[in-house]
mmCIF file of C-alpha atoms in Angstrom:
data_model
loop_
_atom_site.group_PDB
_atom_site.id
_atom_site.type_symbol
_atom_site.label_atom_id
_atom_site.label_comp_id
_atom_site.label_asym_id
_atom_site.label_seq_id
_atom_site.Cartn_x
_atom_site.Cartn_y
_atom_site.Cartn_z
ATOM 1 C CA UNK S 10 13.790 13.056 4.038
ATOM 2 C CA UNK S 11 15.882 10.070 5.988
ATOM 3 C CA UNK S 12 14.250 7.624 7.946
ATOM 4 C CA UNK S 13 10.831 8.119 6.256
ATOM 5 C CA UNK S 14 8.850 5.129 6.202
ATOM 6 C CA UNK S 15 5.919 5.919 4.059
ATOM 7 C CA UNK S 16 4.069 8.873 2.400
ATOM 8 C CA UNK S 17 0.452 8.461 1.016
ATOM 9 C CA UNK S 18 -2.148 10.832 -0.819
ATOM 10 C CA UNK S 19 -5.615 10.394 -0.814
ATOM 11 C CA UNK S 20 -8.610 12.613 -1.877
ATOM 12 C CA UNK S 21 -10.102 13.317 1.925
ATOM 13 C CA UNK S 22 -11.994 16.031 1.457
ATOM 14 C CA UNK S 23 -15.649 17.271 -0.208
ATOM 15 C CA UNK S 24 -14.067 20.247 -2.341
ATOM 16 C CA UNK S 25 -11.505 17.454 -4.247
ATOM 17 C CA UNK S 26 -8.132 18.436 -2.581
ATOM 18 C CA UNK S 27 -5.135 16.088 -1.749
ATOM 19 C CA UNK S 28 -4.291 15.248 1.560
ATOM 20 C CA UNK S 29 -1.058 13.864 2.834
ATOM 21 C CA UNK S 30 0.277 11.796 5.507
ATOM 22 C CA UNK S 31 4.323 11.249 6.050
ATOM 23 C CA UNK S 32 5.061 8.476 8.372
ATOM 24 C CA UNK S 33 8.583 8.695 9.480
ATOM 25 C CA UNK S 34 11.146 7.656 12.405
ATOM 26 C CA UNK S 35 14.004 9.946 13.871
ATOM 27 C CA UNK S 36 14.138 8.170 17.080
ATOM 28 C CA UNK S 37 13.799 4.271 16.633
ATOM 29 C CA UNK S 38 16.471 3.048 14.256
ATOM 30 C CA UNK S 39 17.012 -0.522 12.623
ATOM 31 C CA UNK S 40 20.406 -0.270 11.409
ATOM 32 C CA UNK S 41 22.362 2.184 13.315
ATOM 33 C CA UNK S 42 23.573 3.159 17.132
ATOM 34 C CA UNK S 43 23.050 6.795 16.799
ATOM 35 C CA UNK S 44 22.122 8.667 20.215
ATOM 36 C CA UNK S 45 18.633 9.350 20.439
ATOM 37 C CA UNK S 46 18.818 12.963 21.725
ATOM 38 C CA UNK S 47 20.960 14.071 18.959
ATOM 39 C CA UNK S 48 18.542 12.484 16.453
ATOM 40 C CA UNK S 49 15.466 14.201 17.857
ATOM 41 C CA UNK S 50 17.474 17.751 17.883
ATOM 42 C CA UNK S 51 17.900 17.185 14.178
ATOM 43 C CA UNK S 52 14.144 16.706 13.615
ATOM 44 C CA UNK S 53 13.585 20.198 12.419
ATOM 45 C CA UNK S 54 16.318 20.011 9.723
ATOM 46 C CA UNK S 55 15.266 16.620 8.550
ATOM 47 C CA UNK S 56 11.508 18.028 8.052
ATOM 48 C CA UNK S 57 12.938 21.276 6.122
ATOM 49 C CA UNK S 58 15.314 18.793 3.804
ATOM 50 C CA UNK S 59 12.045 17.100 2.779
ATOM 51 C CA UNK S 60 10.001 20.569 2.119
ATOM 52 C CA UNK S 61 11.744 20.757 -1.677
ATOM 53 C CA UNK S 62 9.661 17.560 -2.746
ATOM 54 C CA UNK S 63 6.403 18.933 -0.818
ATOM 55 C CA UNK S 64 6.973 22.469 -2.576
ATOM 56 C CA UNK S 65 7.131 20.695 -5.847
ATOM 57 C CA UNK S 66 3.976 18.279 -5.143
ATOM 58 C CA UNK S 67 2.095 21.518 -3.926
ATOM 59 C CA UNK S 68 2.764 23.429 -7.176
ATOM 60 C CA UNK S 69 1.673 20.600 -9.580
ATOM 61 C CA UNK S 70 -1.427 20.504 -7.415
ATOM 62 C CA UNK S 71 -1.770 24.195 -7.249
ATOM 63 C CA UNK S 72 -1.035 24.169 -3.472
ATOM 64 C CA UNK S 73 -3.958 22.432 -2.533
ATOM 65 C CA UNK S 74 -2.904 20.041 0.315
ATOM 66 C CA UNK S 75 -5.555 19.928 3.036
ATOM 67 C CA UNK S 76 -3.023 18.659 5.743
ATOM 68 C CA UNK S 77 0.293 16.707 6.302
ATOM 69 C CA UNK S 78 0.418 14.708 9.336
ATOM 70 C CA UNK S 79 4.337 13.952 10.655
ATOM 71 C CA UNK S 80 4.556 11.477 13.130
ATOM 72 C CA UNK S 81 7.663 10.722 15.444
ATOM 73 C CA UNK S 82 7.478 7.281 17.364
ATOM 74 C CA UNK S 83 10.220 6.545 20.097
ATOM 75 C CA UNK S 84 9.437 2.928 19.660
ATOM 76 C CA UNK S 85 5.791 2.936 19.438
ATOM 77 C CA UNK S 86 5.186 5.972 21.867
ATOM 78 C CA UNK S 87 4.653 9.401 20.233
ATOM 79 C CA UNK S 88 7.334 11.726 21.156
ATOM 80 C CA UNK S 89 6.467 15.428 21.814
ATOM 81 C CA UNK S 90 9.650 17.133 21.811
ATOM 82 C CA UNK S 91 9.344 18.563 18.908
ATOM 83 C CA UNK S 92 5.366 19.293 18.817
ATOM 84 C CA UNK S 93 4.222 20.109 15.367
ATOM 85 C CA UNK S 94 6.790 22.723 14.269
ATOM 86 C CA UNK S 95 6.871 22.713 10.260
ATOM 87 C CA UNK S 96 8.494 24.869 7.847
ATOM 88 C CA UNK S 97 7.141 28.493 7.500
ATOM 89 C CA UNK S 98 6.374 28.316 4.088
ATOM 90 C CA UNK S 99 3.818 25.124 4.778
ATOM 91 C CA UNK S 100 2.279 27.259 7.784
ATOM 92 C CA UNK S 101 1.618 30.115 4.989
ATOM 93 C CA UNK S 102 -0.575 27.908 2.890
ATOM 94 C CA UNK S 103 -3.895 29.003 3.786
ATOM 95 C CA UNK S 104 -5.518 25.654 3.124
ATOM 96 C CA UNK S 105 -2.916 23.939 5.206
ATOM 97 C CA UNK S 106 -3.331 22.007 8.526
ATOM 98 C CA UNK S 107 -1.170 20.030 10.305
ATOM 99 C CA UNK S 108 -2.583 16.938 12.267
ATOM 100 C CA UNK S 109 -0.337 14.600 14.177
ATOM 101 C CA UNK S 110 -1.434 11.216 14.706
ATOM 102 C CA UNK S 111 -0.274 8.640 17.158
ATOM 103 C CA UNK S 112 0.210 5.672 14.940
ATOM 104 C CA UNK S 113 3.265 3.298 14.392
ATOM 105 C CA UNK S 114 5.665 3.843 11.861
ATOM 106 C CA UNK S 115 5.406 0.801 9.485
ATOM 107 C CA UNK S 116 3.109 1.047 6.444
ATOM 108 C CA UNK S 117 0.052 3.261 6.555
ATOM 109 C CA UNK S 118 -2.328 3.916 3.872
ATOM 110 C CA UNK S 119 -5.527 5.740 2.931
ATOM 111 C CA UNK S 120 -8.272 3.082 2.022
ATOM 112 C CA UNK S 121 -12.173 3.845 1.754
ATOM 113 C CA UNK S 122 -13.053 0.580 3.843
ATOM 114 C CA UNK S 123 -16.537 1.338 4.367
ATOM 115 C CA UNK S 124 -17.542 2.551 1.078
ATOM 116 C CA UNK S 125 -18.650 6.025 2.398
ATOM 117 C CA UNK S 126 -16.306 8.021 -0.127
ATOM 118 C CA UNK S 127 -14.320 9.335 2.820
ATOM 119 C CA UNK S 128 -10.791 7.480 2.672
ATOM 120 C CA UNK S 129 -10.162 5.625 5.994
ATOM 121 C CA UNK S 130 -6.508 5.384 7.347
ATOM 122 C CA UNK S 131 -5.163 1.872 7.653
ATOM 123 C CA UNK S 132 -2.056 1.364 9.745
ATOM 124 C CA UNK S 133 -0.123 -1.481 10.459
ATOM 125 C CA UNK S 134 2.851 -1.859 13.302
ATOM 126 C CA UNK S 135 5.652 -4.274 13.706
ATOM 127 C CA UNK S 136 5.382 -4.188 17.433
ATOM 128 C CA UNK S 137 1.810 -5.080 18.005
ATOM 129 C CA UNK S 138 2.513 -5.537 21.941
ATOM 130 C CA UNK S 139 3.311 -1.371 22.111
ATOM 131 C CA UNK S 140 0.630 -0.342 19.681
ATOM 132 C CA UNK S 141 -2.085 -2.630 17.892
ATOM 133 C CA UNK S 142 -2.798 -2.519 14.136
ATOM 134 C CA UNK S 143 -5.714 -0.405 13.458
ATOM 135 C CA UNK S 144 -8.000 1.268 11.162
ATOM 136 C CA UNK S 145 -8.862 4.876 11.571
ATOM 137 C CA UNK S 146 -12.512 5.368 10.250
ATOM 138 C CA UNK S 147 -12.983 9.399 8.649
ATOM 139 C CA UNK S 148 -15.937 10.587 9.978
ATOM 140 C CA UNK S 149 -17.168 12.866 7.044
ATOM 141 C CA UNK S 150 -13.763 14.627 6.700
ATOM 142 C CA UNK S 151 -13.768 16.092 10.008
ATOM 143 C CA UNK S 152 -12.001 13.665 12.329
ATOM 144 C CA UNK S 153 -10.054 10.339 12.178
ATOM 145 C CA UNK S 154 -11.527 7.791 15.212
ATOM 146 C CA UNK S 155 -9.942 4.153 15.809
ATOM 147 C CA UNK S 156 -12.467 1.355 14.998
ATOM 148 C CA UNK S 157 -12.060 -1.154 17.895
ATOM 149 C CA UNK S 158 -14.632 -3.491 16.579
ATOM 150 C CA UNK S 159 -13.216 -4.877 12.994
ATOM 151 C CA UNK S 160 -10.886 -7.654 14.251
ATOM 152 C CA UNK S 161 -7.908 -6.026 12.391
ATOM 153 C CA UNK S 162 -5.009 -8.195 13.385
ATOM 154 C CA UNK S 163 -4.582 -7.108 16.534
ATOM 155 C CA UNK S 164 -1.540 -9.458 17.334
ATOM 156 C CA UNK S 165 0.507 -9.376 14.350
ATOM 157 C CA UNK S 166 3.824 -7.762 13.906
ATOM 158 C CA UNK S 167 2.739 -6.104 10.485
ATOM 159 C CA UNK S 168 5.806 -5.081 7.775
ATOM 160 C CA UNK S 169 4.504 -4.591 4.371
ATOM 161 C CA UNK S 170 1.070 -4.223 3.258
ATOM 162 C CA UNK S 171 -0.833 -5.293 0.084
ATOM 163 C CA UNK S 172 -4.468 -4.170 -0.560
ATOM 164 C CA UNK S 173 -6.775 -5.644 -3.204
ATOM 165 C CA UNK S 174 -10.367 -7.367 -3.588
ATOM 166 C CA UNK S 175 -9.673 -11.118 -3.002
ATOM 167 C CA UNK S 176 -13.223 -12.430 -2.500
ATOM 168 C CA UNK S 177 -15.457 -10.405 -4.666
ATOM 169 C CA UNK S 178 -17.485 -8.334 -2.161
ATOM 170 C CA UNK S 179 -15.625 -4.922 -3.375
ATOM 171 C CA UNK S 180 -14.367 -4.563 0.238
ATOM 172 C CA UNK S 181 -10.447 -4.138 1.061
ATOM 173 C CA UNK S 182 -9.033 -7.070 1.678
ATOM 174 C CA UNK S 183 -4.949 -7.279 2.852
ATOM 175 C CA UNK S 184 -2.116 -9.578 2.612
ATOM 176 C CA UNK S 185 0.705 -8.623 4.739
ATOM 177 C CA UNK S 186 4.511 -9.487 5.522
ATOM 178 C CA UNK S 187 5.924 -10.003 8.930
ATOM 179 C CA UNK S 188 8.671 -11.538 10.930
ATOM 180 C CA UNK S 189 8.079 -15.526 10.249
ATOM 181 C CA UNK S 190 4.456 -14.974 9.567
ATOM 182 C CA UNK S 191 2.195 -14.088 6.929
ATOM 183 C CA UNK S 192 -1.121 -12.643 6.924
ATOM 184 C CA UNK S 193 -4.221 -13.301 4.462
ATOM 185 C CA UNK S 194 -7.086 -11.256 5.671
ATOM 186 C CA UNK S 195 -10.519 -11.275 4.286
ATOM 187 C CA UNK S 196 -13.609 -9.187 4.981
ATOM 188 C CA UNK S 197 -16.743 -10.217 6.314
ATOM 189 C CA UNK S 198 -19.811 -7.999 6.551
ATOM 190 C CA UNK S 199 -20.199 -6.786 9.882
ATOM 191 C CA UNK S 200 -22.469 -3.486 10.605
ATOM 192 C CA UNK S 201 -21.469 -3.301 14.354
ATOM 193 C CA UNK S 202 -18.074 -2.092 13.234
ATOM 194 C CA UNK S 203 -17.817 1.278 11.987
ATOM 195 C CA UNK S 204 -15.739 -0.090 9.190
ATOM 196 C CA UNK S 205 -18.730 -2.138 8.100
ATOM 197 C CA UNK S 206 -16.481 -5.301 8.209
ATOM 198 C CA UNK S 207 -14.572 -7.769 10.079
ATOM 199 C CA UNK S 208 -11.445 -9.304 8.735
ATOM 200 C CA UNK S 209 -10.765 -12.686 9.545
ATOM 201 C CA UNK S 210 -7.655 -14.418 8.753
ATOM 202 C CA UNK S 211 -7.017 -17.109 6.132
ATOM 203 C CA UNK S 212 -3.207 -17.514 5.340
ATOM 204 C CA UNK S 213 -3.082 -21.282 6.472
ATOM 205 C CA UNK S 214 -6.569 -22.031 4.505
ATOM 206 C CA UNK S 215 -5.180 -20.524 1.425
ATOM 207 C CA UNK S 216 -1.833 -22.120 1.458
ATOM 208 C CA UNK S 217 0.102 -18.829 2.225
ATOM 209 C CA UNK S 218 3.135 -20.306 4.208
ATOM 210 C CA UNK S 219 6.651 -19.653 4.148
ATOM 211 C CA UNK S 220 9.743 -21.989 4.507
ATOM 212 C CA UNK S 221 12.283 -20.160 6.729
ATOM 213 C CA UNK S 222 14.534 -23.334 7.951
ATOM 214 C CA UNK S 223 15.083 -23.870 4.020
ATOM 215 C CA UNK S 224 14.817 -20.457 2.465
ATOM 216 C CA UNK S 225 15.547 -17.862 5.041
ATOM 217 C CA UNK S 226 12.408 -16.353 5.049
ATOM 218 C CA UNK S 227 12.755 -14.342 8.665
ATOM 219 C CA UNK S 228 11.885 -10.745 7.722
ATOM 220 C CA UNK S 229 9.411 -9.820 5.181
ATOM 221 C CA UNK S 230 9.314 -6.531 3.765
ATOM 222 C CA UNK S 231 7.689 -5.080 0.665
ATOM 223 C CA UNK S 232 4.370 -6.905 -0.329
ATOM 224 C CA UNK S 233 2.088 -6.281 -3.461
ATOM 225 C CA UNK S 234 -0.780 -8.012 -5.195
ATOM 226 C CA UNK S 235 -1.568 -7.849 -8.809
ATOM 227 C CA UNK S 236 -2.892 -10.163 -11.586
ATOM 228 C CA UNK S 237 0.544 -11.332 -12.495
ATOM 229 C CA UNK S 238 -0.558 -14.035 -15.159
ATOM 230 C CA UNK S 239 -3.731 -12.115 -16.680
ATOM 231 C CA UNK S 240 -6.164 -15.122 -15.098
ATOM 232 C CA UNK S 241 -8.321 -12.327 -13.522
ATOM 233 C CA UNK S 242 -7.220 -13.473 -9.837
ATOM 234 C CA UNK S 243 -4.759 -11.150 -7.991
ATOM 235 C CA UNK S 244 -1.142 -12.961 -7.148
ATOM 236 C CA UNK S 245 1.022 -11.849 -4.293
ATOM 237 C CA UNK S 246 4.735 -10.919 -4.403
ATOM 238 C CA UNK S 247 6.669 -10.460 -1.346
ATOM 239 C CA UNK S 248 10.312 -9.511 -0.506
ATOM 240 C CA UNK S 249 12.516 -10.896 2.017
ATOM 241 C CA UNK S 250 15.876 -9.545 3.403
ATOM 242 C CA UNK S 251 17.945 -9.195 6.696
ATOM 243 C CA UNK S 252 17.263 -6.347 9.116
ATOM 244 C CA UNK S 253 20.434 -6.063 10.786
ATOM 245 C CA UNK S 254 22.675 -9.025 12.035
ATOM 246 C CA UNK S 255 20.037 -10.415 13.692
ATOM 247 C CA UNK S 256 21.179 -13.821 15.856
ATOM 248 C CA UNK S 257 18.364 -15.893 14.373
ATOM 249 C CA UNK S 258 19.631 -16.963 10.888
ATOM 250 C CA UNK S 259 20.167 -19.642 8.006
ATOM 251 C CA UNK S 260 22.993 -20.577 5.864
ATOM 252 C CA UNK S 261 25.233 -19.601 8.870
ATOM 253 C CA UNK S 262 25.255 -15.908 7.823
ATOM 254 C CA UNK S 263 22.928 -14.373 10.239
ATOM 255 C CA UNK S 264 20.311 -14.741 7.585
ATOM 256 C CA UNK S 265 21.857 -12.494 4.912
ATOM 257 C CA UNK S 266 20.281 -14.964 2.283
ATOM 258 C CA UNK S 267 16.564 -14.664 2.650
ATOM 259 C CA UNK S 268 14.524 -15.702 -0.467
ATOM 260 C CA UNK S 269 12.009 -13.669 -2.034
ATOM 261 C CA UNK S 270 8.543 -15.130 -2.932
ATOM 262 C CA UNK S 271 5.404 -14.961 -5.076
ATOM 263 C CA UNK S 272 2.443 -16.753 -5.317
ATOM 264 C CA UNK S 273 -0.465 -17.225 -8.011
ATOM 265 C CA UNK S 274 -3.905 -17.285 -7.095
ATOM 266 C CA UNK S 275 -5.969 -20.637 -8.064
ATOM 267 C CA UNK S 276 -9.761 -21.020 -9.115
ATOM 268 C CA UNK S 277 -10.225 -22.401 -5.765
ATOM 269 C CA UNK S 278 -9.216 -19.413 -3.806
ATOM 270 C CA UNK S 279 -6.080 -20.823 -2.899
ATOM 271 C CA UNK S 280 -2.188 -19.796 -3.780
ATOM 272 C CA UNK S 281 0.340 -21.774 -5.327
ATOM 273 C CA UNK S 282 4.163 -20.839 -4.409
ATOM 274 C CA UNK S 283 5.510 -19.910 -7.915
ATOM 275 C CA UNK S 284 8.873 -18.100 -6.733
ATOM 276 C CA UNK S 285 11.532 -20.691 -8.252
ATOM 277 C CA UNK S 286 9.730 -21.239 -11.993
ATOM 278 C CA UNK S 287 8.858 -17.452 -12.353
ATOM 279 C CA UNK S 288 12.553 -16.595 -11.004
ATOM 280 C CA UNK S 289 11.113 -14.494 -8.377
ATOM 281 C CA UNK S 290 13.228 -16.384 -5.409
ATOM 282 C CA UNK S 291 16.287 -13.897 -5.375
ATOM 283 C CA UNK S 292 18.193 -13.882 -2.226
ATOM 284 C CA UNK S 293 19.774 -10.187 -2.212
ATOM 285 C CA UNK S 294 18.311 -7.953 0.718
ATOM 286 C CA UNK S 295 15.066 -6.492 -0.686
ATOM 287 C CA UNK S 296 13.208 -3.906 1.037
ATOM 288 C CA UNK S 297 10.550 -1.691 -1.410
ATOM 289 C CA UNK S 298 8.502 -3.486 -3.831
ATOM 290 C CA UNK S 299 6.211 -2.125 -7.044
ATOM 291 C CA UNK S 300 3.953 -4.086 -9.214
ATOM 292 C CA UNK S 301 3.286 -2.342 -12.306
ATOM 293 C CA UNK S 302 3.272 -2.443 -16.272
ATOM 294 C CA UNK S 303 6.537 -0.660 -16.791
ATOM 295 C CA UNK S 304 6.665 -1.045 -20.386
ATOM 296 C CA UNK S 305 2.842 -0.608 -20.860
ATOM 297 C CA UNK S 306 2.513 -3.969 -22.835
ATOM 298 C CA UNK S 307 -0.402 -5.134 -20.681
ATOM 299 C CA UNK S 308 1.524 -7.377 -18.374
ATOM 300 C CA UNK S 309 2.862 -6.530 -14.870
ATOM 301 C CA UNK S 310 6.448 -6.334 -14.199
ATOM 302 C CA UNK S 311 8.112 -6.443 -10.829
ATOM 303 C CA UNK S 312 10.447 -3.739 -9.268
ATOM 304 C CA UNK S 313 12.421 -4.385 -6.346
ATOM 305 C CA UNK S 314 14.539 -1.925 -4.201
ATOM 306 C CA UNK S 315 17.745 -3.576 -2.893
ATOM 307 C CA UNK S 316 19.335 -2.269 0.212
ATOM 308 C CA UNK S 317 22.969 -3.026 -0.835
ATOM 309 C CA UNK S 318 23.004 -3.069 -4.601
ATOM 310 C CA UNK S 319 21.011 -1.686 -7.891
ATOM 311 C CA UNK S 320 17.252 -1.713 -8.189
ATOM 312 C CA UNK S 321 16.046 -4.909 -9.858
ATOM 313 C CA UNK S 322 13.354 -4.701 -12.659
ATOM 314 C CA UNK S 323 11.462 -7.917 -13.645
ATOM 315 C CA UNK S 324 10.283 -7.749 -17.085
ATOM 316 C CA UNK S 325 7.340 -10.043 -17.863
ATOM 317 C CA UNK S 326 7.517 -12.170 -20.949
ATOM 318 C CA UNK S 327 3.979 -12.059 -21.462
ATOM 319 C CA UNK S 328 1.506 -14.399 -22.672
ATOM 320 C CA UNK S 329 -1.856 -15.190 -24.518
ATOM 321 C CA UNK S 330 -4.160 -13.959 -21.816
ATOM 322 C CA UNK S 331 -5.976 -10.792 -22.370
ATOM 323 C CA UNK S 332 -5.859 -7.471 -20.340
ATOM 324 C CA UNK S 333 -6.700 -3.963 -19.892
ATOM 325 C CA UNK S 334 -4.806 -0.883 -18.153
ATOM 326 C CA UNK S 335 -6.678 2.083 -17.027
ATOM 327 C CA UNK S 336 -5.718 5.656 -15.856
ATOM 328 C CA UNK S 337 -7.980 8.379 -14.574
ATOM 329 C CA UNK S 338 -7.584 12.307 -15.551
ATOM 330 C CA UNK S 339 -10.165 14.641 -13.562
ATOM 331 C CA UNK S 340 -9.460 18.102 -14.607
ATOM 332 C CA UNK S 341 -12.731 19.425 -12.499
ATOM 333 C CA UNK S 342 -10.895 19.365 -9.233
ATOM 334 C CA UNK S 343 -7.274 19.416 -7.825
ATOM 335 C CA UNK S 344 -7.072 15.789 -7.783
ATOM 336 C CA UNK S 345 -5.881 15.617 -11.393
ATOM 337 C CA UNK S 346 -5.119 11.903 -10.921
ATOM 338 C CA UNK S 347 -8.682 10.412 -9.317
ATOM 339 C CA UNK S 348 -6.403 9.028 -6.372
ATOM 340 C CA UNK S 349 -9.237 7.105 -4.555
ATOM 341 C CA UNK S 350 -11.238 6.136 -7.166
ATOM 342 C CA UNK S 351 -12.925 2.647 -7.642
ATOM 343 C CA UNK S 352 -12.721 1.138 -11.035
ATOM 344 C CA UNK S 353 -15.145 -1.732 -11.480
ATOM 345 C CA UNK S 354 -14.852 -4.082 -15.050
ATOM 346 C CA UNK S 355 -17.747 -6.447 -15.395
ATOM 347 C CA UNK S 356 -18.112 -9.556 -18.303
ATOM 348 C CA UNK S 357 -21.254 -11.432 -18.038
ATOM 349 C CA UNK S 358 -21.870 -11.945 -14.553
ATOM 350 C CA UNK S 359 -18.557 -11.678 -13.435
ATOM 351 C CA UNK S 360 -16.505 -8.437 -11.939
ATOM 352 C CA UNK S 361 -13.534 -7.023 -10.738
ATOM 353 C CA UNK S 362 -12.570 -3.769 -8.794
ATOM 354 C CA UNK S 363 -9.541 -1.908 -8.249
ATOM 355 C CA UNK S 364 -8.947 1.290 -6.505
ATOM 356 C CA UNK S 365 -6.444 4.094 -7.561
ATOM 357 C CA UNK S 366 -3.812 4.338 -4.650
ATOM 358 C CA UNK S 367 -1.002 6.781 -4.479
ATOM 359 C CA UNK S 368 1.970 5.399 -1.990
ATOM 360 C CA UNK S 369 -1.002 3.558 0.167
ATOM 361 C CA UNK S 370 0.454 -0.043 -0.343
ATOM 362 C CA UNK S 371 3.594 -1.999 0.153
ATOM 363 C CA UNK S 372 6.694 -0.559 2.238
ATOM 364 C CA UNK S 373 9.397 1.982 1.338
ATOM 365 C CA UNK S 374 7.798 2.768 -1.998
ATOM 366 C CA UNK S 375 4.926 3.689 -4.206
ATOM 367 C CA UNK S 376 3.805 2.750 -7.988
ATOM 368 C CA UNK S 377 1.970 4.557 -10.616
ATOM 369 C CA UNK S 378 -1.836 5.708 -10.443
ATOM 370 C CA UNK S 379 -2.914 2.839 -13.230
ATOM 371 C CA UNK S 380 -4.915 0.022 -12.456
ATOM 372 C CA UNK S 381 -4.427 -3.169 -14.598
ATOM 373 C CA UNK S 382 -7.009 -5.906 -14.947
ATOM 374 C CA UNK S 383 -6.246 -9.468 -16.220
ATOM 375 C CA UNK S 384 -8.732 -10.670 -18.172
ATOM 376 C CA UNK S 385 -7.911 -14.362 -19.163
ATOM 377 C CA UNK S 386 -10.072 -15.470 -22.214
ATOM 378 C CA UNK S 387 -12.085 -12.676 -22.286
ATOM 379 C CA UNK S 388 -11.704 -10.261 -25.440
ATOM 380 C CA UNK S 389 -14.143 -7.744 -24.631
ATOM 381 C CA UNK S 390 -15.922 -6.435 -21.364
ATOM 382 C CA UNK S 391 -19.414 -5.709 -21.309
ATOM 383 C CA UNK S 392 -18.896 -2.499 -19.188
ATOM 384 C CA UNK S 393 -16.610 -0.330 -17.234
ATOM 385 C CA UNK S 394 -17.526 1.616 -14.174
ATOM 386 C CA UNK S 395 -14.978 4.653 -13.143
ATOM 387 C CA UNK S 396 -16.354 5.735 -9.646
ATOM 388 C CA UNK S 397 -14.748 8.952 -9.030
ATOM 389 C CA UNK S 398 -13.894 10.170 -5.357
ATOM 390 C CA UNK S 399 -16.684 12.442 -5.320
ATOM 391 C CA UNK S 400 -19.337 9.577 -5.782
ATOM 392 C CA UNK S 401 -19.801 10.522 -9.610
ATOM 393 C CA UNK S 402 -19.555 7.648 -12.171
ATOM 394 C CA UNK S 403 -18.240 7.457 -15.517
ATOM 395 C CA UNK S 404 -19.273 4.270 -17.631
ATOM 396 C CA UNK S 405 -18.660 2.984 -20.814
ATOM 397 C CA UNK S 406 -19.824 -0.204 -22.368
ATOM 398 C CA UNK S 407 -18.657 -3.014 -24.975
ATOM 399 C CA UNK S 408 -14.871 -2.322 -24.718
ATOM 400 C CA UNK S 409 -12.140 -4.314 -26.448
ATOM 401 C CA UNK S 410 -9.582 -5.971 -24.522
ATOM 402 C CA UNK S 411 -5.766 -5.354 -24.717
ATOM 403 C CA UNK S 412 -5.720 -1.530 -24.754
ATOM 404 C CA UNK S 413 -4.631 1.446 -22.758
ATOM 405 C CA UNK S 414 -7.816 3.481 -21.502
ATOM 406 C CA UNK S 415 -8.018 6.947 -20.083
ATOM 407 C CA UNK S 416 -11.327 7.850 -18.104
ATOM 408 C CA UNK S 417 -11.602 11.639 -18.560
ATOM 409 C CA UNK S 418 -13.311 14.405 -16.541
ATOM 410 C CA UNK S 419 -13.087 17.373 -18.310
ATOM 411 C CA UNK S 420 -13.699 21.139 -16.501
ATOM 412 C CA UNK S 421 -16.683 22.931 -16.849
#
């Protein structure tokens, strides 16, 4: 599908089936001057072209996709000129329901922010003055309602979205790229909100800053968290690149040389810019970003989608620190990868969590459904808890570091 911004799969129903949301724009284009009416008339054709990929995904999961929400925006306002028309074979699926949701078109992902086993929908927008960033709470799988009380970035032009537990409370925290601005949102308990949390901005206090006059960091794009140095803390990687020939620019070329960035987390919770020493200061026009262990050696690599060139793969040079790489296989339902699981690793009085995502982070990209833990000097872990989306937990103890582990649930 052209002009597609994000696709995300969660397990959103108690029967173990996968849901899917597709966020794309037909009318509001960044880099072309096409005619609005002509693009809207092509909507059905665009959707039809995408159904080949959908059909393959449905076959892999036995057709058990609960619903697909296709959102069309005209500069932040829902467009009803093609109301809910879907390809015939999709309508023929008995388990399929179409549920349009009026959200903006930037990264949107499923994250169980209130830990009630139902994935909530986190949506950010690059035009907050038209539509605010929001979290839609999943009401027991029956409806999505906006949580207006959690302070989730009401005045921020969001672009890329990174998700992880940054303060050790096992609640989702968020890092975001934007235009001339960065975000580091940490959760704080707030029972009055449906999310059960407030998200408070900490970018300046942790040292998350940019240098636009020197490095040309104007438009931020793909954003991801991962323990790149295997010291147990999550580090931040972010892409930058031009967005059409914007009049604001550096180096006298309309901002085409915008420098990518990377920050390492320190023990005190602050961030250290490590872009140059780690070779992550590329100036090509980058968009999508994935952080994953590409060659399965226990150290995270970085993959960048370049707008006007080949995809770049940065392979880690590795080190002496320890690690674990894990994946889930669930044969008890139609969610074989355990998407939506929470994984906790415990060493002594310390613990760290990761969530299994599918397309719910970064921007224009989606990585594997594995989870990675850097362990620093710890050669063994006391306990691993794999919490499946239905609340069932698989636990193992006394696990040696530096191995690839698979958590399995077998069919009865």
